[in-house]
Amino acid sequence: MQQSDVVLHLGRLMLAAGAGSYRIKSSMARAASAVGLDRHEATVTMTEIVTSSYVGNRFRTEACEVRRVGVNVGRLEALRRIVHDLRAHETVEHLEAKLQQVEKMHARYNAFTNAAASGVACAGFCFLNKGGWVECLTVLVAAFLGQFVRRQMLERHYQHFFTWLVCGVAASGTYMGIVTVLNATGAVAGNHQGGIISAILFLIPGFPMVTAMLDLFRQDFSSALSRSAYVLMVMAAAGVAVWTVTFVFRWDVAAASGSTLDGPLLYVLRCFCSFIAAYGFAMLFNAGVKASMLAAVVGALANTGRLLLIDVFHVPWQLAVGLAAVTIGLLAQLFVSRASLSRVALSVPAVVIMIPGVPFYRAISALNTLSVDKLGVDVGEAATNLAEVFFVITAIGVGLALARIITDHNWRHDVATSGRITLPRTHVEAVEQPLED
């Protein structure tokens, strides 16, 4: 059936662009209704889709595998608009033509701009992790090179675990080389080894991490578990890479010179660095200028507020992260209704800057450097860092889920994602319906 082929094509494009299982299944069901199918059911994982299309007493079951998964907000936005504009009695040929146009879309940013966004984002991240100007500038160069290498490898279809491993070695090795040269020449003084972890924070799989948490709260376990396994795999690859480099040259990832700033100026700079970090990550996700700007504003306001709650009002950091995530979700919804953008395009770059990549990599380092003399100390440090990572990620997921429950009827009630959907019959009726994300 041509109808089932075009619906599956839509699902493949959305999965390859990084959409969550809930959005993929609901979009495919909407498209199935538009092209004349009576009912459509789907099962979605990180790399596979299995669908069943029904017309009367006949049905067709298909499966496909998507190996080139990634994040492409620009493509997701285009697909979202196509799905929203669907109306009853849509022709298969018309829908397929639209999907082929989306499939031919190129990345908004070239390799140099994409790498520069990574460098600036990680430099801002480094300041938020209490790095000084030496660490921030060195991280900018190292993350630039690491992201440039990653893009070249992904374009050549290298395996993700291998890609993250190579890029982790490239970025951490570059950081180590620059700092070593600066110390050897006397250009800088002090210990700047701790900033090496910020140089690989561009490797944090923020988008699949957030979609995995949202799928989990939607009780879509097949997708949530497979995405979570992917997140752990690539983060472990990056962790092994930085540990290998630091172990060979005996660097201390826990050491840092730190920033001596304090008072209002510190929070102004934190707000600015949160803004540029969120903007840079939005660019890595191939978001447009408007989406990147709004995501950066949301991230700067929420993250600065989170730090104020922790430092000034002594709010427990888990609660502060959860409140910041709820704020991000609500602000994203506010901007969505005014700017016609999807929530995921605004919320994910904003929450990525709160994901605790530094404690995770330090935990990996502590576990790999266990010694008999300091066995209890090393295990305790690793356990503390892993606990922090777990609670922060859980708080982010709970916060985003609560924001969606508050603002989205389909999240407040346990409704079927697939099945049959009634569509508008005219373009005017379609325009009057709110855009879904």
Coordinates of C-alpha atoms in Angstrom, one line a residue:
M1 CA 0.0 0.0 0.0
Q2 CA 1.3 3.4 -0.9
Q3 CA -0.5 4.9 2.1
S4 CA 1.5 2.8 4.6
D5 CA 4.8 3.6 2.7
V6 CA 4.4 7.3 2.9
V7 CA 3.4 7.2 6.6
L8 CA 6.5 5.1 7.4
H9 CA 8.6 7.5 5.4
L10 CA 7.4 10.3 7.7
G11 CA 8.3 8.3 10.8
R12 CA 11.7 7.5 9.5
L13 CA 12.5 11.2 8.9
M14 CA 11.3 12.2 12.3
L15 CA 13.2 9.4 14.0
A16 CA 16.4 10.3 12.1
A17 CA 16.0 14.0 13.2
G18 CA 15.7 13.1 16.9
A19 CA 12.0 13.3 17.6
G20 CA 10.6 11.4 20.7
S21 CA 8.5 8.3 20.4
Y22 CA 5.3 10.1 21.4
R23 CA 5.6 12.7 18.7
I24 CA 6.5 10.2 16.0
K25 CA 3.6 7.9 16.7
S26 CA 1.0 10.7 16.9
S27 CA 2.3 12.3 13.7
M28 CA 2.2 9.0 11.9
A29 CA -1.3 8.4 13.1
R30 CA -2.4 11.8 11.8
A31 CA -0.7 11.2 8.4
A32 CA -2.4 7.7 8.2
S33 CA -5.8 9.3 8.7
A34 CA -5.1 11.9 6.1
V35 CA -4.2 9.4 3.4
G36 CA -7.2 7.2 4.0
L37 CA -6.1 4.5 6.4
D38 CA -8.6 3.4 9.0
R39 CA -6.2 2.9 11.8
H40 CA -2.4 3.0 12.4
E41 CA -0.4 1.4 15.2
A42 CA 3.4 1.8 15.7
T43 CA 6.2 0.8 18.0
V44 CA 9.2 3.0 18.0
T45 CA 12.7 2.5 19.5
M46 CA 16.0 4.5 19.1
T47 CA 16.7 3.0 15.7
E48 CA 13.7 1.0 14.6
I49 CA 10.0 1.5 13.7
V50 CA 7.4 -1.3 13.4
T51 CA 4.0 -0.3 12.0
S52 CA 0.7 -1.8 11.2
S53 CA -1.8 -0.1 8.9
Y54 CA -5.4 -1.1 8.7
V55 CA -8.1 -0.6 5.9
G56 CA -11.2 -2.5 6.6
N57 CA -10.3 -6.2 7.2
R58 CA -6.9 -5.8 5.6
F59 CA -3.7 -4.8 7.3
R60 CA -0.1 -4.5 6.5
T61 CA 2.8 -4.7 8.9
E62 CA 6.2 -3.1 8.1
A63 CA 9.5 -2.6 9.9
C64 CA 12.4 -0.3 9.1
E65 CA 15.8 0.5 10.7
V66 CA 17.2 4.0 10.9
R67 CA 21.0 3.9 11.4
R68 CA 21.8 7.6 10.8
V69 CA 20.1 9.0 13.9
G70 CA 21.0 12.5 15.2
V71 CA 19.4 15.8 16.0
N72 CA 18.1 18.2 13.4
V73 CA 15.7 20.8 14.9
G74 CA 15.3 22.5 11.5
R75 CA 14.0 19.3 9.9
L76 CA 11.8 18.6 12.8
E77 CA 10.2 22.0 12.5
A78 CA 9.5 21.4 8.8
L79 CA 8.0 18.0 9.5
R80 CA 5.9 19.4 12.3
R81 CA 4.3 22.0 9.9
I82 CA 3.6 19.4 7.3
V83 CA 1.8 17.2 9.9
H84 CA -0.1 20.2 11.2
D85 CA -1.3 21.2 7.7
L86 CA -2.6 17.7 6.9
R87 CA -6.3 17.6 6.1
A88 CA -8.7 14.8 5.2
H89 CA -8.3 13.1 1.8
E90 CA -4.6 14.1 1.4
T91 CA -3.1 12.5 -1.7
V92 CA -0.2 10.2 -1.2
E93 CA 1.8 11.9 -4.0
H94 CA 1.4 15.3 -2.5
L95 CA 2.5 14.2 1.0
E96 CA 5.4 12.2 -0.5
A97 CA 6.6 15.3 -2.4
K98 CA 6.7 17.4 0.8
L99 CA 8.6 14.7 2.6
Q100 CA 11.2 14.5 -0.2
Q101 CA 11.7 18.2 0.0
V102 CA 12.4 17.9 3.7
E103 CA 14.8 15.0 3.1
K104 CA 16.8 17.2 0.7
M105 CA 17.3 20.0 3.3
H106 CA 20.9 20.8 4.1
A107 CA 22.3 21.8 7.5
R108 CA 21.9 25.5 8.3
Y109 CA 25.5 25.9 9.4
N110 CA 28.7 24.9 7.8
A111 CA 31.4 22.9 9.5
F112 CA 33.3 25.9 10.7
T113 CA 30.3 27.7 12.2
N114 CA 29.1 24.5 13.8
A115 CA 32.4 23.9 15.4
A116 CA 32.6 27.5 16.6
A117 CA 29.2 27.2 18.3
S118 CA 30.6 24.1 20.1
G119 CA 33.6 26.0 21.3
V120 CA 31.7 29.0 22.5
A121 CA 29.1 26.8 24.2
C122 CA 31.7 24.8 26.1
A123 CA 33.6 27.9 27.0
G124 CA 30.5 29.3 28.6
F125 CA 29.9 25.9 30.3
C126 CA 33.5 26.0 31.6
F127 CA 32.8 29.4 33.4
L128 CA 29.6 28.0 34.9
N129 CA 31.8 25.1 36.2
K130 CA 34.0 27.6 38.0
G131 CA 36.7 27.8 35.4
G132 CA 39.0 30.8 35.0
W133 CA 39.9 32.7 31.8
V134 CA 42.7 30.3 30.9
E135 CA 40.4 27.3 31.1
C136 CA 37.6 29.0 29.2
L137 CA 39.9 30.1 26.3
T138 CA 41.6 26.7 26.1
V139 CA 38.2 24.9 26.2
L140 CA 37.0 27.1 23.3
V141 CA 39.9 25.9 21.1
A142 CA 39.7 22.3 22.2
A143 CA 35.9 22.0 21.8
F144 CA 36.1 23.7 18.4
L145 CA 38.5 21.0 17.2
G146 CA 36.6 18.2 18.8
Q147 CA 33.3 19.2 17.2
F148 CA 34.9 19.7 13.8
V149 CA 36.3 16.2 13.9
R150 CA 32.9 14.8 15.1
R151 CA 31.0 16.4 12.2
Q152 CA 33.5 15.1 9.7
M153 CA 33.2 11.5 11.1
L154 CA 29.4 11.5 11.3
E155 CA 29.2 12.8 7.7
R156 CA 31.3 9.7 6.7
H157 CA 29.0 7.4 8.7
Y158 CA 31.4 6.3 11.3
Q159 CA 30.0 4.3 14.3
H160 CA 28.8 6.6 17.1
F161 CA 30.8 4.9 19.9
F162 CA 34.0 5.1 17.9
T163 CA 33.2 8.7 16.9
W164 CA 32.7 9.8 20.5
L165 CA 35.9 8.0 21.6
V166 CA 38.0 9.7 18.9
C167 CA 36.5 13.1 19.5
G168 CA 37.0 12.8 23.3
V169 CA 40.6 12.0 22.8
A170 CA 41.0 14.9 20.3
A171 CA 39.4 17.5 22.5
S172 CA 41.0 16.5 25.7
G173 CA 44.4 16.0 24.0
T174 CA 44.2 19.5 22.5
Y175 CA 43.3 21.0 25.9
M176 CA 46.2 19.2 27.5
G177 CA 48.7 20.2 24.8
I178 CA 47.7 23.9 25.0
V179 CA 47.9 24.1 28.8
T180 CA 51.2 22.2 28.9
V181 CA 52.7 24.6 26.4
L182 CA 51.4 27.7 28.3
N183 CA 52.9 26.3 31.6
A184 CA 56.2 25.4 29.9
T185 CA 56.6 28.9 28.4
G186 CA 55.7 30.6 31.6
A187 CA 52.7 32.3 30.0
V188 CA 50.4 31.2 32.8
A189 CA 50.9 30.0 36.3
G190 CA 48.9 27.7 38.5
N191 CA 47.0 24.5 37.9
H192 CA 44.5 24.5 35.0
Q193 CA 44.1 20.8 34.6
G194 CA 40.5 20.6 35.8
G195 CA 39.1 22.4 32.8
I196 CA 39.8 19.4 30.5
I197 CA 36.4 18.0 31.3
S198 CA 34.6 21.1 30.0
A199 CA 36.4 20.6 26.7
I200 CA 34.4 17.5 26.0
L201 CA 31.0 18.6 27.2
F202 CA 29.8 19.1 23.6
L203 CA 29.7 15.3 23.6
I204 CA 26.9 15.2 26.1
P205 CA 23.9 13.6 24.2
G206 CA 21.4 16.1 25.6
F207 CA 18.6 15.7 23.1
P208 CA 18.3 11.9 23.3
M209 CA 18.7 12.2 27.1
V210 CA 15.7 14.6 27.4
T211 CA 13.5 12.6 24.9
A212 CA 14.3 9.4 26.8
M213 CA 13.1 11.0 30.0
L214 CA 9.9 12.3 28.4
D215 CA 9.2 8.9 26.8
L216 CA 9.7 7.3 30.1
F217 CA 7.1 9.5 31.8
R218 CA 4.8 8.7 28.9
Q219 CA 5.3 5.0 29.7
D220 CA 6.8 4.3 26.3
F221 CA 9.4 2.0 27.7
S222 CA 10.7 0.5 24.4
S223 CA 11.9 3.9 23.2
A224 CA 12.9 5.2 26.6
L225 CA 15.2 2.3 27.4
S226 CA 16.8 2.1 24.0
R227 CA 17.5 5.9 24.1
S228 CA 18.9 5.6 27.6
A229 CA 21.2 2.8 26.6
Y230 CA 22.5 5.0 23.7
V231 CA 23.1 7.9 26.1
L232 CA 25.1 5.7 28.5
M233 CA 27.0 4.2 25.6
V234 CA 28.3 7.4 24.1
M235 CA 28.9 9.1 27.4
A236 CA 30.9 6.1 28.5
A237 CA 32.9 6.4 25.3
A238 CA 33.7 10.1 26.0
G239 CA 34.5 9.2 29.7
V240 CA 36.9 6.5 28.7
A241 CA 38.6 8.9 26.3
V242 CA 39.2 11.6 28.8
W243 CA 40.3 9.1 31.4
T244 CA 42.8 7.5 29.1
V245 CA 44.4 10.8 28.2
T246 CA 44.5 12.1 31.8
F247 CA 45.8 8.7 33.1
V248 CA 48.7 8.5 30.5
F249 CA 49.9 12.0 31.4
R250 CA 48.8 11.8 35.1
W251 CA 46.5 14.8 35.1
D252 CA 44.1 15.6 38.0
V253 CA 40.6 16.3 36.6
A254 CA 39.4 17.5 40.0
A255 CA 41.9 20.3 40.1
A256 CA 40.9 23.8 38.9
S257 CA 42.1 27.3 39.5
G258 CA 38.6 28.6 39.6
S259 CA 37.2 32.1 39.2
T260 CA 37.6 34.7 42.0
L261 CA 34.6 36.8 41.0
D262 CA 31.8 37.4 43.5
G263 CA 28.7 39.5 44.0
P264 CA 26.4 40.9 41.3
L265 CA 29.1 40.8 38.6
L266 CA 29.4 37.0 39.0
Y267 CA 25.7 36.5 38.4
V268 CA 25.7 38.8 35.4
L269 CA 28.5 36.8 33.9
R270 CA 26.7 33.5 34.8
C271 CA 23.6 34.8 33.0
F272 CA 25.7 35.8 29.9
C273 CA 27.5 32.4 29.9
S274 CA 24.3 30.5 30.2
F275 CA 22.9 32.5 27.3
I276 CA 25.8 31.8 25.0
A277 CA 26.0 28.1 26.1
A278 CA 22.3 27.5 25.3
Y279 CA 22.6 29.5 22.1
G280 CA 25.6 27.4 21.0
F281 CA 23.9 24.1 21.8
A282 CA 20.8 25.2 19.9
M283 CA 23.1 25.8 16.9
L284 CA 24.5 22.3 17.3
F285 CA 21.0 21.0 17.0
N286 CA 20.6 23.0 13.7
A287 CA 18.0 25.4 15.2
G288 CA 17.3 28.7 13.4
V289 CA 18.2 32.1 14.7
K290 CA 14.8 32.8 16.3
A291 CA 14.7 29.4 18.0
S292 CA 18.3 29.7 19.2
M293 CA 17.8 33.2 20.6
L294 CA 14.6 32.2 22.5
A295 CA 16.2 29.0 23.8
A296 CA 19.2 31.1 25.0
V297 CA 16.9 33.5 26.8
V298 CA 15.0 30.7 28.5
G299 CA 18.2 29.0 29.5
A300 CA 19.9 32.2 30.8
L301 CA 16.9 33.1 33.0
A302 CA 16.3 29.6 34.4
N303 CA 19.9 28.6 35.0
T304 CA 20.8 31.9 36.7
G305 CA 17.7 31.6 38.8
R306 CA 18.8 28.1 39.8
L307 CA 22.2 29.3 40.9
L308 CA 20.7 32.1 42.9
L309 CA 18.4 29.6 44.7
I310 CA 21.3 27.4 45.6
D311 CA 23.8 30.1 46.6
V312 CA 21.6 32.8 48.2
F313 CA 18.5 31.0 49.4
H314 CA 20.3 27.7 50.2
V315 CA 17.6 25.7 48.3
P316 CA 18.7 22.0 47.9
W317 CA 20.3 21.6 44.5
Q318 CA 17.9 18.8 43.4
L319 CA 14.9 21.0 44.1
A320 CA 16.5 24.0 42.4
V321 CA 17.2 22.0 39.3
G322 CA 13.6 20.7 39.2
L323 CA 12.2 24.2 39.6
A324 CA 14.4 25.5 36.8
A325 CA 13.2 22.7 34.6
V326 CA 9.6 23.5 35.3
T327 CA 10.4 27.2 34.5
I328 CA 12.0 26.2 31.3
G329 CA 9.0 24.2 30.2
L330 CA 6.6 26.9 31.1
L331 CA 8.6 29.7 29.4
A332 CA 9.0 27.4 26.3
Q333 CA 5.3 27.1 26.1
L334 CA 4.8 30.9 26.5
F335 CA 7.2 31.5 23.5
V336 CA 5.7 28.7 21.5
S337 CA 2.3 30.3 21.5
R338 CA 3.8 33.6 20.3
A339 CA 6.6 32.5 17.9
S340 CA 5.1 29.3 16.3
L341 CA 8.0 27.1 17.4
S342 CA 8.0 23.7 19.0
R343 CA 8.6 23.3 22.7
V344 CA 11.4 20.8 22.2
A345 CA 13.4 23.3 20.1
L346 CA 13.3 25.8 23.0
S347 CA 13.5 23.6 26.1
V348 CA 16.2 21.1 25.2
P349 CA 19.1 23.6 24.6
A350 CA 18.0 25.4 27.8
V351 CA 18.2 22.3 30.0
V352 CA 21.3 20.9 28.4
I353 CA 23.4 23.4 30.3
M354 CA 22.1 22.0 33.6
I355 CA 23.1 18.4 32.8
P356 CA 26.0 17.5 35.1
G357 CA 28.6 16.2 32.6
V358 CA 31.5 17.1 34.8
P359 CA 30.5 14.9 37.8
F360 CA 29.9 12.0 35.4
Y361 CA 33.3 12.2 33.8
R362 CA 35.0 12.6 37.2
A363 CA 33.1 9.5 38.4
I364 CA 34.5 7.5 35.4
S365 CA 38.0 8.8 36.2
A366 CA 37.7 7.9 39.9
L367 CA 36.5 4.3 39.1
N368 CA 39.3 3.8 36.6
T369 CA 42.0 5.0 39.0
L370 CA 41.1 2.8 42.0
S371 CA 44.1 2.0 44.2
V372 CA 44.5 -0.2 47.2
D373 CA 45.6 2.7 49.4
K374 CA 42.7 4.9 48.5
L375 CA 40.1 2.3 47.6
G376 CA 37.4 3.7 49.9
V377 CA 38.1 7.3 48.9
D378 CA 38.0 6.6 45.2
V379 CA 34.8 4.5 45.4
G380 CA 33.2 7.2 47.7
E381 CA 34.0 9.9 45.2
A382 CA 32.7 8.0 42.3
A383 CA 29.5 7.1 44.1
T384 CA 29.0 10.8 45.2
N385 CA 29.4 12.0 41.6
L386 CA 27.1 9.3 40.1
A387 CA 24.5 10.1 42.7
E388 CA 24.6 13.8 41.8
V389 CA 24.2 12.9 38.1
F390 CA 21.3 10.6 38.8
F391 CA 19.4 13.1 40.9
V392 CA 20.0 16.1 38.6
I393 CA 18.8 14.2 35.6
T394 CA 15.8 12.9 37.4
A395 CA 15.0 16.4 38.6
I396 CA 15.2 17.7 35.0
G397 CA 12.9 15.0 33.7
V398 CA 10.3 15.5 36.5
G399 CA 10.4 19.3 35.9
L400 CA 9.9 19.0 32.2
A401 CA 7.2 16.4 32.6
L402 CA 5.3 18.6 35.1
A403 CA 5.5 21.6 32.7
R404 CA 4.0 19.4 29.9
I405 CA 1.3 18.1 32.2
I406 CA 0.4 21.6 33.2
T407 CA 0.2 23.0 29.7
D408 CA -0.8 20.0 27.5
H409 CA -4.1 18.1 27.7
N410 CA -2.6 15.1 26.0
W411 CA -0.1 14.8 28.8
R412 CA -2.6 15.3 31.7
H413 CA -4.6 12.3 30.5
D414 CA -3.4 8.9 29.5
V415 CA -4.6 8.8 25.9
A416 CA -3.6 6.5 23.1
T417 CA -0.9 7.8 20.9
S418 CA -1.7 5.8 17.8
G419 CA -5.1 4.8 16.4
R420 CA -7.4 6.9 14.3
I421 CA -7.5 10.7 14.3
T422 CA -10.2 13.0 12.9
L423 CA -8.6 15.6 10.7
P424 CA -9.9 19.0 9.4
R425 CA -11.3 18.9 5.9
T426 CA -10.1 22.3 4.7
H427 CA -6.9 24.3 5.1
V428 CA -8.8 27.0 7.0
E429 CA -9.7 24.4 9.7
A430 CA -6.1 23.3 9.8
V431 CA -4.8 26.8 10.3
E432 CA -7.2 27.3 13.2
Q433 CA -5.8 24.3 15.1
P434 CA -2.8 25.0 17.3
L435 CA 0.6 23.7 16.2
E436 CA 1.7 20.6 18.0
D437 CA 5.3 19.8 18.8

